[in-house]
Amino acid sequence: QGLYSSVVCPGLVMSNMTYRILPVFLWKLLMPIMWLVSGCPGCVCWTWTPLCSSSQVWLFKQKPEYLDSLVKYHSCTTGLGRCYVEPRKMDVDEDTAEKFYQKLLELEEQ
């Protein structure tokens, strides 16, 4: 029916909302560690500004029929500040997913 679904992760976006989670002095201690981790392939994805939360925008620009439904798209930033989207395979059992989808179709008919 032309309906597609994808999973995205904006990463940890450093914004005014983020700073309210912990005291400012603690963020100042954590920032160098987070900066080092951001350049580590396969590590948690960090984005330094809301503008780098690019997975949503990137996903919007893609043709949905070409996307892998078993992939989660992460917004990431390199240690040098370059933003990119990284696809990561989700740990999903395809048989269970198909059964779940069929059950949803049954519920929709009811």
XYZ file of N, CA and C in Angstrom:
330
model
N 0.821 -1.204 0.000
C 0.000 0.000 0.000
C 0.856 1.255 0.000
N 2.161 1.109 -0.148
C 3.032 2.267 -0.184
C 3.379 2.825 1.184
N 3.155 2.045 2.235
C 3.471 2.490 3.589
C 4.778 1.829 4.029
N 5.746 2.639 4.459
C 7.049 2.131 4.867
C 7.356 2.605 6.281
N 8.162 1.823 6.962
C 8.565 2.181 8.321
C 10.064 1.958 8.471
N 10.738 2.914 9.085
C 12.167 2.787 9.342
C 12.458 3.248 10.761
N 13.585 2.796 11.298
C 13.987 3.153 12.651
C 15.214 4.058 12.564
N 15.156 5.184 13.284
C 16.291 6.109 13.312
C 16.668 6.425 14.753
N 17.922 6.792 14.932
C 18.418 7.226 16.231
C 19.124 8.557 16.019
N 18.674 9.617 16.683
C 19.306 10.918 16.473
C 20.672 11.038 17.131
N 21.057 10.065 17.933
C 22.313 10.169 18.669
C 22.089 11.001 19.919
N 23.148 11.224 20.663
C 23.066 12.087 21.830
C 23.326 13.501 21.350
N 22.305 14.299 21.309
C 22.420 15.661 20.788
C 22.751 16.601 21.936
N 23.845 17.287 21.812
C 24.262 18.226 22.838
C 23.496 19.538 22.646
N 22.507 19.751 23.474
C 21.677 20.953 23.384
C 21.367 21.439 24.798
N 20.607 22.521 24.902
C 20.220 23.032 26.223
C 19.440 21.987 27.017
N 18.667 21.162 26.325
C 17.905 20.120 27.020
C 18.846 19.075 27.616
N 19.895 18.724 26.891
C 20.856 17.726 27.369
C 21.568 18.223 28.615
N 21.930 19.494 28.623
C 22.687 20.037 29.748
C 21.891 20.035 31.042
N 20.585 19.957 30.967
C 19.757 19.954 32.177
C 19.728 18.591 32.870
N 20.201 17.556 32.191
C 20.180 16.210 32.769
C 21.186 16.097 33.917
N 22.383 16.661 33.708
C 23.443 16.618 34.711
C 23.920 18.040 35.010
N 24.549 18.260 36.144
C 25.107 19.586 36.434
C 26.168 19.974 35.393
N 26.308 21.272 35.152
C 27.220 21.787 34.129
C 28.655 21.314 34.355
N 29.129 21.326 35.607
C 30.514 20.926 35.858
C 30.769 19.476 35.446
N 29.744 18.602 35.590
C 29.894 17.208 35.205
C 30.007 17.071 33.685
N 29.218 17.872 32.944
C 29.323 17.867 31.483
C 30.719 18.306 31.053
N 31.283 19.286 31.731
C 32.626 19.766 31.373
C 33.659 18.662 31.580
N 33.448 17.808 32.564
C 34.344 16.671 32.780
C 34.129 15.574 31.732
N 32.888 15.372 31.331
C 32.547 14.308 30.384
C 32.857 14.648 28.928
N 32.827 15.932 28.567
C 32.968 16.321 27.167
C 34.249 15.800 26.509
N 35.427 15.882 27.152
C 36.621 15.337 26.485
C 36.510 13.835 26.213
N 35.916 13.104 27.137
C 35.731 11.660 26.954
C 34.768 11.406 25.803
N 33.676 12.157 25.762
C 32.691 11.986 24.691
C 33.310 12.326 23.339
N 34.155 13.341 23.305
C 34.804 13.720 22.056
C 35.700 12.586 21.556
N 36.440 11.950 22.469
C 37.303 10.833 22.083
C 36.488 9.643 21.592
N 35.397 9.336 22.285
C 34.549 8.201 21.920
C 33.871 8.439 20.567
N 33.575 9.678 20.219
C 32.854 9.965 18.975
C 33.631 9.540 17.741
N 34.945 9.472 17.839
C 35.750 9.056 16.698
C 36.000 7.562 16.647
N 35.464 6.832 17.590
C 35.680 5.389 17.683
C 34.629 4.649 16.862
N 35.025 3.968 15.766
C 34.041 3.243 14.955
C 33.311 2.186 15.783
N 32.008 2.109 15.615
C 31.203 1.126 16.324
C 30.799 1.541 17.725
N 31.242 2.719 18.170
C 30.864 3.200 19.500
C 29.523 3.927 19.426
N 29.082 4.377 20.573
C 27.842 5.140 20.646
C 27.958 6.368 19.755
N 26.888 6.714 19.087
C 26.918 7.867 18.190
C 26.600 9.141 18.956
N 27.449 10.126 18.815
C 27.254 11.434 19.430
C 27.060 12.445 18.332
N 26.199 13.395 18.550
C 26.081 14.518 17.630
C 26.226 15.770 18.464
N 27.021 16.699 17.991
C 27.360 17.858 18.807
C 26.337 18.973 18.718
N 25.583 19.031 17.642
C 24.549 20.056 17.502
C 23.300 19.402 16.948
N 22.131 20.015 17.151
C 20.915 19.465 16.553
C 21.007 19.375 15.032
N 21.818 20.218 14.405
C 21.968 20.167 12.946
C 22.607 18.871 12.486
N 23.363 18.216 13.362
C 24.002 16.953 12.999
C 23.094 15.749 13.244
N 21.914 15.963 13.765
C 20.954 14.865 13.923
C 20.349 14.579 12.558
N 21.201 14.096 11.687
C 20.860 14.045 10.276
C 20.139 12.784 9.828
N 20.026 11.778 10.679
C 19.415 10.530 10.219
C 17.962 10.735 9.787
N 17.229 11.593 10.483
C 15.836 11.836 10.102
C 15.758 12.521 8.742
N 16.582 13.532 8.535
C 16.578 14.259 7.259
C 17.083 13.350 6.147
N 18.156 12.615 6.406
C 18.700 11.697 5.411
C 17.654 10.672 5.002
N 16.962 10.102 6.000
C 15.954 9.087 5.730
C 14.807 9.657 4.898
N 14.417 10.892 5.180
C 13.333 11.536 4.442
C 13.678 11.676 2.961
N 14.950 11.858 2.659
C 15.380 12.069 1.274
C 15.568 10.776 0.484
N 15.484 9.621 1.151
C 15.702 8.336 0.485
C 14.414 7.796 -0.123
N 14.558 6.931 -1.105
C 13.407 6.210 -1.649
C 13.150 5.032 -0.714
N 11.988 5.005 -0.064
C 11.750 3.985 0.977
C 11.841 2.553 0.473
N 11.505 2.316 -0.780
C 11.544 0.937 -1.280
C 12.968 0.394 -1.394
N 13.982 1.256 -1.321
C 15.372 0.824 -1.389
C 16.019 0.659 -0.014
N 15.329 1.005 1.045
C 15.883 0.916 2.401
C 15.686 -0.481 2.973
N 16.596 -0.888 3.810
C 16.517 -2.181 4.493
C 15.665 -2.008 5.746
N 14.583 -2.767 5.851
C 13.672 -2.624 6.988
C 14.253 -3.205 8.280
N 15.347 -3.916 8.194
C 15.963 -4.512 9.382
C 17.195 -3.732 9.839
N 17.285 -2.470 9.418
C 18.425 -1.625 9.757
C 17.943 -0.419 10.546
N 18.725 -0.013 11.542
C 18.471 1.209 12.300
C 19.502 2.227 11.846
N 19.048 3.430 11.485
C 19.928 4.460 10.953
C 20.310 5.433 12.070
N 21.612 5.537 12.339
C 22.126 6.355 13.438
C 22.750 7.641 12.919
N 22.473 8.759 13.590
C 23.181 10.015 13.332
C 24.484 9.969 14.109
N 25.585 10.278 13.444
C 26.896 10.240 14.081
C 27.702 11.474 13.700
N 28.723 11.747 14.479
C 29.660 12.829 14.205
C 31.065 12.308 14.445
N 31.983 12.588 13.528
C 33.373 12.181 13.736
C 34.001 13.098 14.775
N 35.171 12.732 15.251
C 35.897 13.563 16.207
C 36.222 14.941 15.651
N 36.244 15.052 14.318
C 36.519 16.341 13.677
C 35.237 17.113 13.352
N 34.074 16.562 13.726
C 32.821 17.289 13.556
C 32.052 17.009 12.278
N 32.494 16.032 11.454
C 31.759 15.705 10.235
C 30.559 14.824 10.588
N 29.374 15.219 10.113
C 28.145 14.466 10.392
C 27.953 13.391 9.317
N 27.461 12.246 9.750
C 27.159 11.177 8.800
C 26.101 10.254 9.391
N 25.495 9.424 8.547
C 24.480 8.459 8.976
C 25.095 7.072 8.849
N 24.949 6.286 9.891
C 25.509 4.938 9.911
C 24.399 3.904 10.066
N 24.209 3.020 9.067
C 23.216 1.957 9.219
C 23.783 0.816 10.061
N 22.980 0.314 10.989
C 23.383 -0.831 11.814
C 22.263 -1.855 11.803
N 22.620 -3.093 11.557
C 21.651 -4.177 11.517
C 21.031 -4.346 12.904
N 19.707 -4.435 12.951
C 19.025 -4.653 14.221
C 18.992 -6.147 14.524
N 19.002 -6.473 15.790
C 18.931 -7.861 16.220
C 17.462 -8.274 16.235
N 16.946 -8.610 15.050
C 15.534 -8.950 14.899
C 15.429 -10.301 14.209
N 14.627 -11.167 14.781
C 14.364 -12.461 14.168
C 13.328 -12.246 13.066
N 13.704 -12.527 11.811
C 12.820 -12.243 10.683
C 11.523 -13.051 10.738
N 11.581 -14.284 11.228
C 10.363 -15.100 11.325
C 9.384 -14.495 12.324
N 9.896 -14.072 13.482
C 9.047 -13.438 14.489
C 8.474 -12.131 13.959
N 9.295 -11.368 13.263
C 8.828 -10.105 12.683
C 7.704 -10.355 11.684
N 7.836 -11.372 10.870
C 6.800 -11.685 9.877
C 5.501 -12.119 10.559
N 5.589 -12.936 11.613
C 4.400 -13.353 12.364
C 3.706 -12.139 12.990
N 4.503 -11.251 13.545
C 3.971 -10.030 14.141
C 3.257 -9.183 13.087
N 3.861 -9.054 11.921
C 3.263 -8.279 10.834
C 1.942 -8.901 10.384
N 1.902 -10.213 10.264
C 0.670 -10.897 9.861
C -0.431 -10.693 10.903
N -0.051 -10.731 12.173
C -1.021 -10.488 13.242
C -1.566 -9.063 13.160
N -0.708 -8.096 12.860
C -1.167 -6.713 12.693
C -2.152 -6.588 11.527
N -1.884 -7.311 10.446
C -2.806 -7.281 9.302
C -4.165 -7.876 9.690
N -4.141 -8.947 10.490
C -5.391 -9.555 10.966
C -6.164 -8.563 11.821
N -5.484 -7.883 12.726
C -6.140 -6.902 13.582
C -6.707 -5.742 12.771
N -5.994 -5.355 11.737
C -6.469 -4.265 10.885
C -7.785 -4.638 10.190
N -7.896 -5.896 9.775
C -9.120 -6.351 9.104
C -10.312 -6.364 10.063
N -10.048 -6.618 11.339
C -11.134 -6.668 12.325
C -11.632 -5.265 12.575
